Coordinates of C-alpha atoms in Angstrom, one line a residue:
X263 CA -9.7 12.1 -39.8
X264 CA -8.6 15.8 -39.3
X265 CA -6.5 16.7 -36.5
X266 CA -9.2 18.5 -34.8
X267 CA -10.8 15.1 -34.5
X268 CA -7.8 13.3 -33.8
X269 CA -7.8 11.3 -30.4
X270 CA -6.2 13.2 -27.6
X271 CA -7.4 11.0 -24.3
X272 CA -7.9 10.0 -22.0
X273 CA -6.7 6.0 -22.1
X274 CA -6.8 4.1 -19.5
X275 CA -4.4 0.8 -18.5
X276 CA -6.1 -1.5 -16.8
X277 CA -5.7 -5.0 -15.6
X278 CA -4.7 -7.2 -12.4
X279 CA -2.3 -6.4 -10.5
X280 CA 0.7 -8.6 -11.9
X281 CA -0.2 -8.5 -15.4
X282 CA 2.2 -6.0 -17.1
X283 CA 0.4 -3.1 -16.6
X284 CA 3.3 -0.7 -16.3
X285 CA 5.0 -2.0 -18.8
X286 CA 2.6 -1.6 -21.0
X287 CA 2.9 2.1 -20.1
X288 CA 6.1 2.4 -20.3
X289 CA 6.4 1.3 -23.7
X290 CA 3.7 3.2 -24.9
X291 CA 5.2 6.6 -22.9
X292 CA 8.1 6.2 -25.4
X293 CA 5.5 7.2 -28.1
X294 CA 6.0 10.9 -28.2
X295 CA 2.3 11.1 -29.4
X296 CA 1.5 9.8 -25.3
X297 CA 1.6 10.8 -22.0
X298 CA 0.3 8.7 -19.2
X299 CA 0.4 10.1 -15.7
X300 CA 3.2 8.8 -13.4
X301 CA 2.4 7.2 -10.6
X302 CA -0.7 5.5 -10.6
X303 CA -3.9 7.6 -9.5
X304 CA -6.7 5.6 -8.1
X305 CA -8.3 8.6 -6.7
X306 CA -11.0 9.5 -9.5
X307 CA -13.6 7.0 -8.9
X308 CA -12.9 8.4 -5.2
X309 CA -12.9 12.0 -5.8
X310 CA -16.2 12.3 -8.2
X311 CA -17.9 10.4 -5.7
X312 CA -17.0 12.6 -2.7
X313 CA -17.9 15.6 -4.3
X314 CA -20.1 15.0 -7.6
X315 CA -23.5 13.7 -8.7
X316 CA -23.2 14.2 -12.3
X317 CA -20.2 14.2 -14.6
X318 CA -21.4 16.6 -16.8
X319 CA -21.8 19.1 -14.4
X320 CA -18.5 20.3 -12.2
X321 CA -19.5 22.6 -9.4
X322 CA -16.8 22.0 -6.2
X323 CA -15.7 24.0 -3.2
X324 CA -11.9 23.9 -4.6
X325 CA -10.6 24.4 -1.1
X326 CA -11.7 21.0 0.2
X327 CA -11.7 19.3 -2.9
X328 CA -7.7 20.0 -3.2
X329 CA -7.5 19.4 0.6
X330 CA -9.0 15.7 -0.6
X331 CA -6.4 15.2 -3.5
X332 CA -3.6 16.4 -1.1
X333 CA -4.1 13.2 1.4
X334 CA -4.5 11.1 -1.3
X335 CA -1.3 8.5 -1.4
X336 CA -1.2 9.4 -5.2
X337 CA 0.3 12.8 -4.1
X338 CA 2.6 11.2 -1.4
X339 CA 3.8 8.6 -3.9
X340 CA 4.4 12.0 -6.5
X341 CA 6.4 13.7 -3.5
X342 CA 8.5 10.0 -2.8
X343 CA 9.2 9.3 -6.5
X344 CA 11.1 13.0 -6.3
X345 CA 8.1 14.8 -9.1
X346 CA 6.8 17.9 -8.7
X347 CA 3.2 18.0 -7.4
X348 CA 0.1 20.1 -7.6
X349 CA -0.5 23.2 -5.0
X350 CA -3.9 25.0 -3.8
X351 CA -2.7 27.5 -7.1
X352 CA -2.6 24.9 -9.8
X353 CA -5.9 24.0 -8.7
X354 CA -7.2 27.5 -9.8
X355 CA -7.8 26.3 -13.7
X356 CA -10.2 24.4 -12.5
X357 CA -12.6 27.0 -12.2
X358 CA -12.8 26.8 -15.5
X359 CA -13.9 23.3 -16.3
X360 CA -17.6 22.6 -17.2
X361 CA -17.1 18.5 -16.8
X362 CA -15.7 16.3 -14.4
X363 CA -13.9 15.3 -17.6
X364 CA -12.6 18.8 -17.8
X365 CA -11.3 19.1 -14.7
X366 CA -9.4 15.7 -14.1
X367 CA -7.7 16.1 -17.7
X368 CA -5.2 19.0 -16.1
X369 CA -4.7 16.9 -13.1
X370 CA -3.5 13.9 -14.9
X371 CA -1.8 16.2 -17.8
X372 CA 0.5 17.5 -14.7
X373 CA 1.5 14.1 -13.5
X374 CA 2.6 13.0 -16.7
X375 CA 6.2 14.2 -19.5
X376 CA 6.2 18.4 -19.0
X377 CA 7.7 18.4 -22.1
X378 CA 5.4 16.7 -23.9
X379 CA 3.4 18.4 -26.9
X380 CA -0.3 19.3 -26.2
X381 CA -1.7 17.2 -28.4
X382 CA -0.3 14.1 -26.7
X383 CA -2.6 11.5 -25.8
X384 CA -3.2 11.5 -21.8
X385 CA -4.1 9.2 -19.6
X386 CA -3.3 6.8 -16.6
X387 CA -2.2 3.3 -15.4
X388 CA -4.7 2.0 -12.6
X389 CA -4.8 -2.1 -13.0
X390 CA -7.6 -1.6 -10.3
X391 CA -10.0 0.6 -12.3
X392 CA -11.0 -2.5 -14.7
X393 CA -13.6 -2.4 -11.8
X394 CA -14.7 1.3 -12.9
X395 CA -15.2 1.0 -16.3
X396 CA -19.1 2.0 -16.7
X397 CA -18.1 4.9 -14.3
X398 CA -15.2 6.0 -16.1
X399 CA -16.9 5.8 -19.6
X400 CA -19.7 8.1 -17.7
X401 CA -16.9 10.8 -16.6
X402 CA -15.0 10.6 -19.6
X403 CA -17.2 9.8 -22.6
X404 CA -14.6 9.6 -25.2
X405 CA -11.9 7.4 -23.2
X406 CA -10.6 4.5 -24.6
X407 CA -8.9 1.2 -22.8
X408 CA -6.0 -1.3 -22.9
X409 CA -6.8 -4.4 -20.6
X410 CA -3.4 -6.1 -20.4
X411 CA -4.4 -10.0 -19.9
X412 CA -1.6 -12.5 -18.4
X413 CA -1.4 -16.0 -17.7
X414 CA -3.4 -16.1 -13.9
X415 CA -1.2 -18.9 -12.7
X416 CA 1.8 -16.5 -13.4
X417 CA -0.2 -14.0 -12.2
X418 CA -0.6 -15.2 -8.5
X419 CA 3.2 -16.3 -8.7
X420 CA 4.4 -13.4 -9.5
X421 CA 1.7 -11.3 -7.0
X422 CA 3.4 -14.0 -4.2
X423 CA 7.0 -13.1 -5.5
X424 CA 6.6 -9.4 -5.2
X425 CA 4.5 -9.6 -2.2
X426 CA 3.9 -12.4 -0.6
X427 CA 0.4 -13.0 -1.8
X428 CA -1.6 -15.8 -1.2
X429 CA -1.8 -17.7 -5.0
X430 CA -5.3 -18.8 -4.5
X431 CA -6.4 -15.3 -3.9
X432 CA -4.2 -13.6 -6.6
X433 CA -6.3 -15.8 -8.8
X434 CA -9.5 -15.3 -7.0
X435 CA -8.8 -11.8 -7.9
X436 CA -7.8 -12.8 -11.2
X437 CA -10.8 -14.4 -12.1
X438 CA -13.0 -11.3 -11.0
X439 CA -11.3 -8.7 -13.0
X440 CA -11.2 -10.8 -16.5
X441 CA -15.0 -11.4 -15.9
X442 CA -15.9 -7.9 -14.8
X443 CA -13.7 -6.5 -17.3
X444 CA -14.9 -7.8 -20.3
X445 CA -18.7 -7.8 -19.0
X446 CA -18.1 -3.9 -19.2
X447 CA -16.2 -3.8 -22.0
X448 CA -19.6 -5.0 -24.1
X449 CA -20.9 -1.7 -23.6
X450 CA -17.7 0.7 -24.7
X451 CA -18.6 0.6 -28.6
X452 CA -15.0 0.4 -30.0
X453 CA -13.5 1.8 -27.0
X454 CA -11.6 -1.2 -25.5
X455 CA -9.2 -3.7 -26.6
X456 CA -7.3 -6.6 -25.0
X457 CA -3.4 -7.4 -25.1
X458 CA -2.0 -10.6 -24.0
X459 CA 1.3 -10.2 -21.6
X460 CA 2.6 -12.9 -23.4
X461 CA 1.8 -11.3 -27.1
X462 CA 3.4 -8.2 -25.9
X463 CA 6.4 -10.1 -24.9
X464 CA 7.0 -12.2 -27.8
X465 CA 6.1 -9.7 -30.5
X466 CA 6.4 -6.5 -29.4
X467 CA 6.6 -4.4 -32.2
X468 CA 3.4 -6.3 -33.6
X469 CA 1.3 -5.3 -30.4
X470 CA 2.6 -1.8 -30.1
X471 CA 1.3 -1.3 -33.6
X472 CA -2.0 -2.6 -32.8
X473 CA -2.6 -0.7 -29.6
X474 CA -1.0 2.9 -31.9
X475 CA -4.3 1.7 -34.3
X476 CA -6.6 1.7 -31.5
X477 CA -5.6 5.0 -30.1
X478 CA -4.9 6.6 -34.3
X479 CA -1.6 7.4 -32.9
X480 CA 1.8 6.9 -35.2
X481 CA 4.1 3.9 -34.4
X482 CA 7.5 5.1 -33.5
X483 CA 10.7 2.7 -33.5
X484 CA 11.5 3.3 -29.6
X485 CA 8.3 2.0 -28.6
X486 CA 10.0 -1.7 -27.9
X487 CA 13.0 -0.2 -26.0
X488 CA 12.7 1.3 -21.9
X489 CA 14.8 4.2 -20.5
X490 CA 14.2 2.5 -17.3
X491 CA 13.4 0.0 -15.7
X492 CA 9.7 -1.2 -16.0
X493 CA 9.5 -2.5 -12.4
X494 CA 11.1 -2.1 -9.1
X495 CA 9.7 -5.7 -7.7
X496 CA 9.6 -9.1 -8.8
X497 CA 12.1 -11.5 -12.1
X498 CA 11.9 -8.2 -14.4
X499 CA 13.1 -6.0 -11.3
X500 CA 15.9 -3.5 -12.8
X501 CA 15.8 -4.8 -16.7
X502 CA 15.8 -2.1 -19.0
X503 CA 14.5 -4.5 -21.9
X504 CA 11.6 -6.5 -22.8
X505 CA 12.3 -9.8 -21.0
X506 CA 10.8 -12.2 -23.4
X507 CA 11.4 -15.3 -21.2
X508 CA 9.7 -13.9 -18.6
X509 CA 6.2 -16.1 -19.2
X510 CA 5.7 -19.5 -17.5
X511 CA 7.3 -19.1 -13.9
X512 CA 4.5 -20.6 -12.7
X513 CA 5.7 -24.4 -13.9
X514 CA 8.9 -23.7 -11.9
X515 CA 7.3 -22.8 -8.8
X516 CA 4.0 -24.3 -8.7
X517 CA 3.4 -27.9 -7.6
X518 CA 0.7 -30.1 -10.4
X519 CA -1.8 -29.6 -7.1
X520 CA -1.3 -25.7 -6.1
X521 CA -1.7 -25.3 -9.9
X522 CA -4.7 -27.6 -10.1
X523 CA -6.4 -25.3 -7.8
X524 CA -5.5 -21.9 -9.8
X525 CA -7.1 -23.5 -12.7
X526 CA -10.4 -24.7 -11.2
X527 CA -10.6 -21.3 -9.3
X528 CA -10.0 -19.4 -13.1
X529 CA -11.9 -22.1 -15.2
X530 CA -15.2 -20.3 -16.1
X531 CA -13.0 -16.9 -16.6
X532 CA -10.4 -18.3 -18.3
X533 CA -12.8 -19.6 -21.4
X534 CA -11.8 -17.5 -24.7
X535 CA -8.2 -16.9 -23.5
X536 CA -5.1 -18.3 -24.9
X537 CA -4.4 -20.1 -21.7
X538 CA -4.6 -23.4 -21.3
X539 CA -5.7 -26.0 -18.2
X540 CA -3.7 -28.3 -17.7
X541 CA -5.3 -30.1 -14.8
X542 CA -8.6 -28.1 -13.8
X543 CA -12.1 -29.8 -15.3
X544 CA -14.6 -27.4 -13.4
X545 CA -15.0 -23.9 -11.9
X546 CA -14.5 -24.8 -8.1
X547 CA -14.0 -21.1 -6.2
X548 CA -12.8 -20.1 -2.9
X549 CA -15.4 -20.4 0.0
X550 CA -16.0 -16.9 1.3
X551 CA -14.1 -17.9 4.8
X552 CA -11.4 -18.9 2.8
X553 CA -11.6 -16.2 0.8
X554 CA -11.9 -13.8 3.7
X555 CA -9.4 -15.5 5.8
X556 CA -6.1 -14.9 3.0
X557 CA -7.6 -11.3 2.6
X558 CA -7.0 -10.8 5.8
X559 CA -3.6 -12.1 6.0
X560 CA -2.6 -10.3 2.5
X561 CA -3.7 -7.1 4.2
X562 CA -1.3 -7.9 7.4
X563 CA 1.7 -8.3 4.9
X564 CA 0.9 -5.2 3.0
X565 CA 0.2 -3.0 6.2
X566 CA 3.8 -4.2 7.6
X567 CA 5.3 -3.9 4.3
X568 CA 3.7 -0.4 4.0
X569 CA 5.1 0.5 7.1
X570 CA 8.4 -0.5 6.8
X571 CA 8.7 1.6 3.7
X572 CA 8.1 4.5 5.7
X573 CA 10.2 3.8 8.1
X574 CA 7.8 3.4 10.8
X575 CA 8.9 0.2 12.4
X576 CA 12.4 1.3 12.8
X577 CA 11.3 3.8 14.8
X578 CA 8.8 2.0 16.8
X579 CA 11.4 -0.9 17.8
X580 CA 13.8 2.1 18.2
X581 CA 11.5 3.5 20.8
X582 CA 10.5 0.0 22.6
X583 CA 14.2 -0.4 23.0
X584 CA 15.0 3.3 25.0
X585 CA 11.6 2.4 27.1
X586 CA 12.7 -0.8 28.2
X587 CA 16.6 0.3 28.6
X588 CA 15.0 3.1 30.8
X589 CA 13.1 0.7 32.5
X590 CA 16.2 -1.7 33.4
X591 CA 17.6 1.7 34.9
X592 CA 15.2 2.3 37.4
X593 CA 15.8 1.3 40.8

């Protein structure tokens, strides 16, 4: 293959939430032949359907589509994380893109290594976008995928860990993307390839070599080592190394019965995946009440969680307090 051929993006990361998707990319940033946007974009799928009707045809009012981008949380996570972010200027280039591909590629190029070479691969981590794959293939006919697979009962341990997620819907959730992904995947020609969490843990190198052959990228040493830490949350918090005993948590923390019910909700999704049940013997899924009911309460955490990040409770208990101080006051 020349170079003018050679692969140059867009890749995608996908997966569940959980599942070692930034890991995954930060081990494959260390490849100087790579350069996956930092932090996660999830606006795409968003954007093009605000504003288009046909990826092959880019036509936008760049005012409010930049006004769009600028209140996405991509930008105020770009702006928290310390990086520089895009203006109304940058925006400008766009004027000359024919494509939706075309005029996302700058976008994510800017979020990603500034001193990376031009011919670097480009790309983006969004575990949520194993959803999008039929659109993303539409928008971007010559990306290619890496869904990162992990065990789903360490999965919803982890996803309770971090966040305080219900198990049963972590796996509920699970379930969905395996399934979805994979349905999707039948039609991407070449285009998409699976890694286990737990192959990528216990034989790195091997697995960075396979996914450098999927994307016709050189192998380079410094793939298996981080210059920081991977994660921020959860047992590989802070490590600056591949943790290879991090697999299995789930039979420290999970009782035979909560596991039990993982497994029956994963069964049918789990089929032609290294794991193994160890107690399930039929797919038996969350009731939709059930379902809806845990959703509801995982949004409560998040939305407090959210805003405590931001600061927002302080202040609201802050201002409760001088209200009811001013209160005791009054005669």
């Amino acid at each position: 293959m020349s170079t003018t051929d050679a692969f140059t993006g867009p890749l995608f990361i996908v997966g569940s939430p959980r599942s070692g998707t930034k890991l995954l990319r930060e081990l494959l940033n260390r490849n100087p032949g790579i350069n996956l946007c930092n932090p996660e974009s999830h606006f795409i799928p968003y954007l093009y359907r605000s504003f288009g009707t046909d990826p092959a045809f880019f036509s936008v009012d760049l005012d409010r589509f930049f006004a769009a981008f600028d209140r996405m949380p991509f930008q105020t996570f770009s702006r928290r994380m310390g990086k520089r972010v895009m203006q109304r200027a940058d925006f400008e280039q766009l004027r000359d893109a024919l494509t939706w591909a075309e005029a996302f590629e700058p976008i994510l190029r800017f979020y990603g290594d500034p001193d990376a070479p031009r011919t670097a691969i480009w790309g983006d981590k969004t575990p949520s976008y194993v959803l999008d794959l039929p659109l993303l293939s539409e928008i971007f006919p010559a990306a290619r995928f890496i869904h990162i697979i992990r065990d789903p009962r360490d999965v919803a341990v982890s996803a309770q860990n971090a966040w305080r997620h219900n198990l049963l819907r972590s796996a509920t959730k699970w379930a969905r993307n395996v399934s979805v992904g994979r349905r999707d995947a039948a039609a991407l020609e070449g285009r998409y390839m699976e890694i286990f969490y737990e192959d990528l843990l216990r034989a790195p190198e091997a697995e960075l070599r396979r996914a450098c052959g999927f994307l016709e990228v050189a192998y380079a040493p410094e793939m298996t080592s981080l210059i920081r830490p991977s994660e921020n949350i959860g047992k590989a918090a802070g490590k600056r190394f591949i943790d290879a005993a991090n697999l299995g948590r789930y039979r420290e923390r999970l009782s035979p019965r909560a596991q039990r019910r993982i497994e029956e909700i994963v069964f049918d999704a789990a089929r032609d995946t290294p794991y193994e049940l160890e107690y399930a013997t039929r797919h038996v899924p969350l009731s939709p009440l059930r379902l809806g009911v845990v959703a509801a309460m995982d949004g409560s955490r998040s939305a407090v969680r959210y805003i405590r990040k931001k600061g927002l409770l302080d202040g609201i208990s802050i201002n409760l307090g001088n209200r009811l101080q001013k209160r005791r006051k009054l005669p």
